[in-house]
């Protein structure tokens, strides 16, 4: 399945880029409550969960974020809203980026109550596919459907669903209070993320101007592709959707906390948002096709024997043939497959080629698989 951004007839101004403090806060809360999706954030999460006394700074004086036990509990109680399917209102509700957190929270506070209830219901249920929830406050079938779906998922989701249906406005007020408190508690880390995002936005906007929206959008994700006739960008996702960019504005929002997830949020009547993770230079995660190839290559017992040998030291194919009991052509074929998967390095000394296992890439296969699955 895929999400398609159709660019036919769209003007260049239909796609823009900007920062969103609210989207970054939502990404941080997601990384905190679903740390298993974010292995690189585990140390940060452990720090937030620690009750050890401290002055809120690192040894070099850099401020660090802290969460009180009460705030940690509230964030986890509301976790369904920033789970894998994140509530749409945790992203910009207008097509303009670079607004303040207060302005974005004001948009959420002014969202018509039926729309707020519908979007909250989709987040609690875990998706907007299936039966609509546009009349969930007064339609008995929609209410019962939401409650049933929530109860099947978790106790926390069921509790939120009941609160939403019983008193949606007080629930929104409680949510706004929690988001404001969480933003203050996480301010040191969110500020660092904001500086990282601000440093990347000029490059992103320059790419839109010089390379166009198609190529720039496709370059945001290893699973995305740009296709002609008609012009469109296709994102490989677990749901299907089509966004007509000629009639629906698209806002591209970078994220420091969002790694490894690229999200494409599209709801009728709202701008589409592409929320993509910033990746440190030289640290691009491999796409699913590469991870699949590496897993397939390493399944073979013969290649495993070769990998064991060259994990310790670089060896020539002839030396590997002697050690493994294979013929030289067999060794050459196995090395070719390992090289195709990017799991070996090769150094040449005259006419001799020395192969060594790429330890970091082998070590990261499990993490890369998780990244590809949760992307």
Coordinates of C-alpha atoms in Angstrom, one line a residue:
X1 CA 0.0 0.0 0.0
X2 CA 1.1 3.6 -0.5
X3 CA 0.3 7.2 0.0
X4 CA 0.4 9.2 -3.2
X5 CA 1.0 12.9 -3.5
X6 CA -0.4 13.8 -7.0
X7 CA 1.5 16.8 -8.3
X8 CA -0.5 17.2 -11.6
X9 CA -1.6 20.8 -12.0
X10 CA -0.1 21.8 -8.7
X11 CA 1.8 25.1 -8.4
X12 CA 5.2 25.3 -6.7
X13 CA 3.6 27.3 -3.9
X14 CA 1.3 24.3 -3.0
X15 CA 4.2 22.7 -1.2
X16 CA 6.1 24.5 1.5
X17 CA 8.4 23.8 4.4
X18 CA 8.4 25.0 8.0
X19 CA 8.9 24.0 11.6
X20 CA 6.1 23.0 14.0
X21 CA 6.8 23.1 17.7
X22 CA 3.6 21.1 18.4
X23 CA 4.6 18.3 15.9
X24 CA 8.0 18.1 17.5
X25 CA 6.4 17.9 21.0
X26 CA 4.2 15.1 19.7
X27 CA 7.2 13.3 18.3
X28 CA 9.1 13.6 21.6
X29 CA 6.1 12.3 23.5
X30 CA 5.8 9.4 21.0
X31 CA 9.5 8.6 21.4
X32 CA 9.1 8.7 25.2
X33 CA 6.1 6.4 25.4
X34 CA 7.1 4.0 22.6
X35 CA 10.8 3.9 23.1
X36 CA 11.0 0.4 21.5
X37 CA 10.5 2.1 18.2
X38 CA 13.3 4.5 18.9
X39 CA 16.4 2.6 20.0
X40 CA 18.6 5.7 19.7
X41 CA 16.3 7.5 22.2
X42 CA 16.5 4.8 25.0
X43 CA 19.2 6.7 26.9
X44 CA 17.1 9.9 26.8
X45 CA 14.0 8.0 28.0
X46 CA 15.9 6.4 30.9
X47 CA 17.0 9.9 31.9
X48 CA 13.5 11.1 31.9
X49 CA 12.3 8.1 34.0
X50 CA 15.1 8.5 36.5
X51 CA 14.1 9.8 40.0
X52 CA 17.8 10.3 40.9
X53 CA 18.4 13.8 42.3
X54 CA 20.2 16.3 40.1
X55 CA 20.4 19.9 39.1
X56 CA 18.9 19.4 35.6
X57 CA 22.1 19.7 33.7
X58 CA 25.0 17.6 32.3
X59 CA 28.5 17.7 33.8
X60 CA 29.4 20.4 31.3
X61 CA 26.4 22.6 32.4
X62 CA 24.1 21.8 29.4
X63 CA 20.5 21.8 30.7
X64 CA 18.6 18.6 30.5
X65 CA 14.9 17.8 30.6
X66 CA 13.2 16.3 33.6
X67 CA 9.8 14.8 34.2
X68 CA 8.1 14.5 37.6
X69 CA 6.5 11.1 38.4
X70 CA 3.0 12.7 38.1
X71 CA 3.7 14.2 34.7
X72 CA 5.2 10.9 33.5
X73 CA 2.0 9.1 34.5
X74 CA -0.2 11.6 32.7
X75 CA 1.9 11.4 29.5
X76 CA 1.5 7.6 29.5
X77 CA -2.2 7.8 30.2
X78 CA -2.7 9.9 27.1
X79 CA -0.2 7.8 25.0
X80 CA -2.8 6.6 22.5
X81 CA -3.0 10.1 21.1
X82 CA 0.7 10.0 20.2
X83 CA 1.1 6.4 19.4
X84 CA 1.8 5.0 15.9
X85 CA -1.3 6.7 14.5
X86 CA -0.9 10.2 15.9
X87 CA -3.8 12.5 16.4
X88 CA -4.0 14.8 13.4
X89 CA -4.3 18.0 15.5
X90 CA -0.8 17.3 16.9
X91 CA 0.4 18.6 13.5
X92 CA -0.2 22.0 12.0
X93 CA -3.8 22.7 11.3
X94 CA -2.9 25.5 8.9
X95 CA -0.6 25.4 5.8
X96 CA 1.8 27.8 7.5
X97 CA 4.9 26.6 9.3
X98 CA 7.2 28.4 11.7
X99 CA 4.5 29.3 14.1
X100 CA 4.8 29.4 17.9
X101 CA 3.6 26.5 20.1
X102 CA 1.1 28.8 21.7
X103 CA -0.4 29.7 18.3
X104 CA -0.6 26.0 17.4
X105 CA -2.3 25.1 20.7
X106 CA -4.7 28.0 20.1
X107 CA -5.7 26.3 16.8
X108 CA -6.3 23.1 18.7
X109 CA -8.4 25.0 21.3
X110 CA -10.5 26.6 18.5
X111 CA -11.0 23.4 16.5
X112 CA -14.8 22.8 16.2
X113 CA -15.8 20.3 18.9
X114 CA -17.3 17.7 16.4
X115 CA -14.0 17.8 14.5
X116 CA -11.9 17.5 17.6
X117 CA -14.0 14.6 18.8
X118 CA -13.8 12.8 15.4
X119 CA -10.0 13.2 15.2
X120 CA -9.5 12.1 18.8
X121 CA -11.7 9.1 18.1
X122 CA -9.5 8.1 15.1
X123 CA -6.4 8.3 17.3
X124 CA -8.0 6.3 20.1
X125 CA -9.1 3.7 17.6
X126 CA -5.7 3.6 15.9
X127 CA -6.6 4.8 12.4
X128 CA -9.1 6.6 10.2
X129 CA -9.9 3.7 7.9
X130 CA -13.1 1.9 8.6
X131 CA -16.3 3.4 9.8
X132 CA -16.4 7.2 10.1
X133 CA -16.6 8.9 13.4
X134 CA -17.9 12.3 12.1
X135 CA -21.1 12.0 14.3
X136 CA -19.7 10.0 17.2
X137 CA -21.3 12.2 19.8
X138 CA -24.8 11.6 18.7
X139 CA -24.7 8.5 16.5
X140 CA -25.2 5.4 18.7
X141 CA -23.6 3.0 16.2
X142 CA -20.5 5.2 15.9
X143 CA -20.2 5.5 19.7
X144 CA -20.5 1.7 20.2
X145 CA -18.1 1.1 17.4
X146 CA -15.5 3.4 18.9
X147 CA -15.9 1.9 22.4
X148 CA -15.6 -1.7 21.1
X149 CA -12.5 -0.9 19.1
X150 CA -10.9 0.9 22.0
X151 CA -11.7 -1.9 24.5
X152 CA -10.1 -4.4 22.1
X153 CA -6.9 -2.4 22.0
X154 CA -6.2 -1.5 25.7
X155 CA -7.6 -0.3 28.9
X156 CA -6.0 3.2 28.4
X157 CA -7.7 3.6 25.1
X158 CA -11.1 2.5 26.5
X159 CA -10.8 5.0 29.3
X160 CA -10.0 7.8 26.9
X161 CA -12.9 6.8 24.6
X162 CA -15.3 6.9 27.5
X163 CA -14.0 10.3 28.7
X164 CA -14.3 11.6 25.1
X165 CA -17.9 10.5 24.7
X166 CA -19.0 11.7 28.1
X167 CA -17.3 15.1 28.2
X168 CA -15.3 16.1 25.1
X169 CA -14.6 19.7 26.0
X170 CA -13.2 19.0 29.5
X171 CA -11.1 16.3 27.9
X172 CA -9.7 18.8 25.4
X173 CA -8.9 21.3 28.2
X174 CA -7.1 18.6 30.1
X175 CA -5.1 17.7 26.9
X176 CA -4.1 21.3 26.3
X177 CA -2.9 21.6 29.9
X178 CA -0.9 18.4 29.6
X179 CA 0.7 19.5 26.3
X180 CA 1.7 22.9 27.8
X181 CA 3.2 21.3 30.9
X182 CA 5.1 18.7 28.9
X183 CA 6.5 21.4 26.6
X184 CA 7.8 23.3 29.7
X185 CA 9.3 20.1 31.2
X186 CA 11.0 19.1 27.9
X187 CA 12.0 22.6 27.0
X188 CA 15.8 22.0 27.0
X189 CA 15.6 19.1 24.6
X190 CA 12.9 20.7 22.5
X191 CA 15.0 23.8 22.1
X192 CA 18.0 21.8 20.9
X193 CA 15.7 20.0 18.4
X194 CA 14.3 23.4 17.2
X195 CA 17.9 24.6 16.5
X196 CA 18.6 21.5 14.5
X197 CA 15.4 21.9 12.5
X198 CA 16.1 25.6 11.9
X199 CA 19.5 24.7 10.6
X200 CA 18.0 22.3 8.0
X201 CA 15.1 24.4 6.7
X202 CA 17.2 26.6 4.4
X203 CA 18.6 23.6 2.7
X204 CA 15.2 22.0 2.3
X205 CA 13.6 25.2 0.9
X206 CA 16.5 25.6 -1.5
X207 CA 15.9 22.1 -2.8
X208 CA 12.2 22.9 -3.4
X209 CA 13.2 26.0 -5.3
X210 CA 16.0 24.4 -7.4
X211 CA 14.9 20.7 -7.8
X212 CA 11.2 21.1 -7.5
X213 CA 8.7 19.4 -5.1
X214 CA 8.7 16.0 -6.7
X215 CA 12.4 15.2 -6.4
X216 CA 12.7 16.9 -3.0
X217 CA 9.8 15.0 -1.5
X218 CA 11.0 11.7 -2.9
X219 CA 14.5 12.3 -1.4
X220 CA 13.0 12.6 2.1
X221 CA 12.6 8.8 2.5
X222 CA 14.4 5.8 1.1
X223 CA 11.1 4.1 0.4
X224 CA 9.7 7.0 -1.6
X225 CA 9.9 7.5 -5.3
X226 CA 9.0 10.2 -7.9
X227 CA 7.1 9.0 -11.0
X228 CA 6.1 10.8 -14.2
X229 CA 3.0 10.6 -16.3
X230 CA 1.3 11.8 -14.2
X231 CA 3.8 13.5 -11.8
X232 CA 3.5 12.1 -8.4
X233 CA 5.4 11.0 -5.3
X234 CA 4.7 7.6 -3.8
X235 CA 5.4 6.8 -0.2
X236 CA 5.4 3.1 0.8
X237 CA 3.0 3.0 3.8
X238 CA 0.7 0.5 5.6
X239 CA -2.3 2.5 4.4
X240 CA -3.6 3.8 1.2
X241 CA -4.3 7.5 0.4
X242 CA -4.2 10.0 -2.5
X243 CA -3.6 13.7 -1.9
X244 CA -4.3 16.0 -4.8
X245 CA -1.7 18.7 -4.3
X246 CA -3.4 21.0 -6.8
X247 CA -6.3 21.4 -4.3
X248 CA -4.7 20.5 -1.0
X249 CA -1.7 22.4 0.3
X250 CA 1.2 20.3 1.6
X251 CA 3.4 21.4 4.5
X252 CA 6.7 19.6 5.0
X253 CA 7.9 19.5 8.6
X254 CA 11.3 18.3 9.6
X255 CA 11.7 16.5 13.0
X256 CA 14.6 15.7 15.2
X257 CA 12.6 13.4 17.6
X258 CA 10.7 11.8 14.8
X259 CA 13.3 9.3 13.6
X260 CA 12.8 6.8 12.2
X261 CA 9.1 7.6 11.2
X262 CA 8.1 9.5 8.2
X263 CA 4.4 10.3 8.5
X264 CA 2.0 11.6 5.8
X265 CA -1.1 13.0 7.6
X266 CA -4.0 13.8 5.3
X267 CA -7.6 14.5 6.5
X268 CA -10.4 16.0 4.4
X269 CA -10.6 19.8 4.9
X270 CA -7.1 20.1 6.4
X271 CA -3.7 20.6 4.8
X272 CA -1.5 17.5 4.3
X273 CA 1.6 17.3 6.4
X274 CA 4.7 15.3 5.6
X275 CA 6.6 14.9 8.9
X276 CA 10.0 13.5 8.2
X277 CA 13.0 12.6 10.4
X278 CA 16.3 14.5 10.2
X279 CA 19.1 12.0 9.8
X280 CA 22.7 12.9 10.8
X281 CA 24.9 13.2 7.7
X282 CA 26.4 9.8 6.8
X283 CA 23.9 7.9 8.9
X284 CA 21.1 7.3 6.5
X285 CA 19.3 4.1 7.5
X286 CA 19.0 1.5 4.8
X287 CA 15.6 0.9 3.3
X288 CA 13.5 -2.3 3.7
X289 CA 14.8 -3.8 0.4
X290 CA 18.4 -3.5 1.6
X291 CA 17.6 -4.9 5.1
X292 CA 15.8 -7.8 3.5
X293 CA 18.8 -8.5 1.2
X294 CA 21.2 -8.5 4.2
X295 CA 19.0 -10.9 6.1
X296 CA 18.7 -13.2 3.1
X297 CA 22.4 -13.1 2.4
X298 CA 23.3 -14.0 6.0
X299 CA 20.9 -17.0 6.1
X300 CA 23.3 -19.1 4.1
X301 CA 25.5 -21.4 6.3
X302 CA 28.4 -21.1 3.9
X303 CA 28.4 -17.3 4.0
X304 CA 28.1 -17.5 7.8
X305 CA 31.3 -19.5 7.9
X306 CA 33.0 -16.9 5.7
X307 CA 31.7 -14.1 7.8
X308 CA 33.0 -15.7 11.0
X309 CA 36.5 -15.9 9.4
X310 CA 36.7 -12.3 8.1
X311 CA 35.1 -10.9 11.2
X312 CA 38.5 -11.5 12.9
X313 CA 40.9 -10.4 10.2
X314 CA 40.9 -9.4 6.5
X315 CA 41.6 -12.4 4.3
X316 CA 42.0 -13.1 0.6
X317 CA 39.6 -15.4 -1.3
X318 CA 42.4 -18.0 -1.5
X319 CA 42.9 -18.0 2.2
X320 CA 39.2 -18.2 2.8
X321 CA 39.0 -21.3 0.5
X322 CA 41.8 -23.0 2.5
X323 CA 40.1 -22.2 5.9
X324 CA 36.5 -23.0 4.9
X325 CA 37.1 -26.1 2.8
X326 CA 35.2 -24.6 -0.1
X327 CA 36.5 -24.2 -3.6
X328 CA 37.7 -20.8 -4.8
X329 CA 34.7 -20.3 -7.1
X330 CA 32.3 -21.0 -4.2
X331 CA 34.1 -18.5 -2.0
X332 CA 34.1 -15.9 -4.8
X333 CA 30.3 -16.3 -5.2
X334 CA 29.7 -16.0 -1.5
X335 CA 31.9 -12.9 -1.3
X336 CA 30.1 -11.4 -4.2
X337 CA 26.8 -11.7 -2.4
X338 CA 28.2 -10.3 0.8
X339 CA 29.6 -7.4 -1.2
X340 CA 26.3 -6.8 -2.9
X341 CA 24.6 -6.5 0.4
X342 CA 27.3 -4.1 1.6
X343 CA 28.4 -6.4 4.4
X344 CA 32.1 -6.6 3.5
X345 CA 34.9 -4.1 2.8
X346 CA 37.7 -4.7 0.3
X347 CA 41.2 -3.5 0.5
X348 CA 43.7 -4.1 -2.3
X349 CA 47.4 -4.7 -2.0
X350 CA 48.7 -5.0 -5.5
X351 CA 46.9 -7.9 -7.2
X352 CA 45.6 -9.2 -3.9
X353 CA 42.1 -8.3 -2.5
X354 CA 41.5 -8.6 1.3
X355 CA 37.9 -9.0 2.5
X356 CA 36.8 -8.0 5.9
X357 CA 33.3 -8.1 7.5
X358 CA 31.7 -4.7 7.9
X359 CA 31.0 -5.2 11.6
X360 CA 28.9 -2.0 12.2
X361 CA 26.5 -3.0 9.4
X362 CA 26.1 -6.5 10.6
X363 CA 25.7 -5.3 14.2
X364 CA 22.9 -2.9 13.2
X365 CA 20.9 -5.3 11.1
X366 CA 18.3 -5.9 13.9
X367 CA 18.0 -2.1 14.6
X368 CA 17.8 -1.4 10.8
X369 CA 15.0 -3.9 10.5
X370 CA 13.0 -2.3 13.3
X371 CA 13.6 1.1 11.6
X372 CA 12.4 -0.2 8.3
X373 CA 9.3 -1.9 9.9
X374 CA 8.3 1.2 11.9
X375 CA 9.1 3.7 9.1

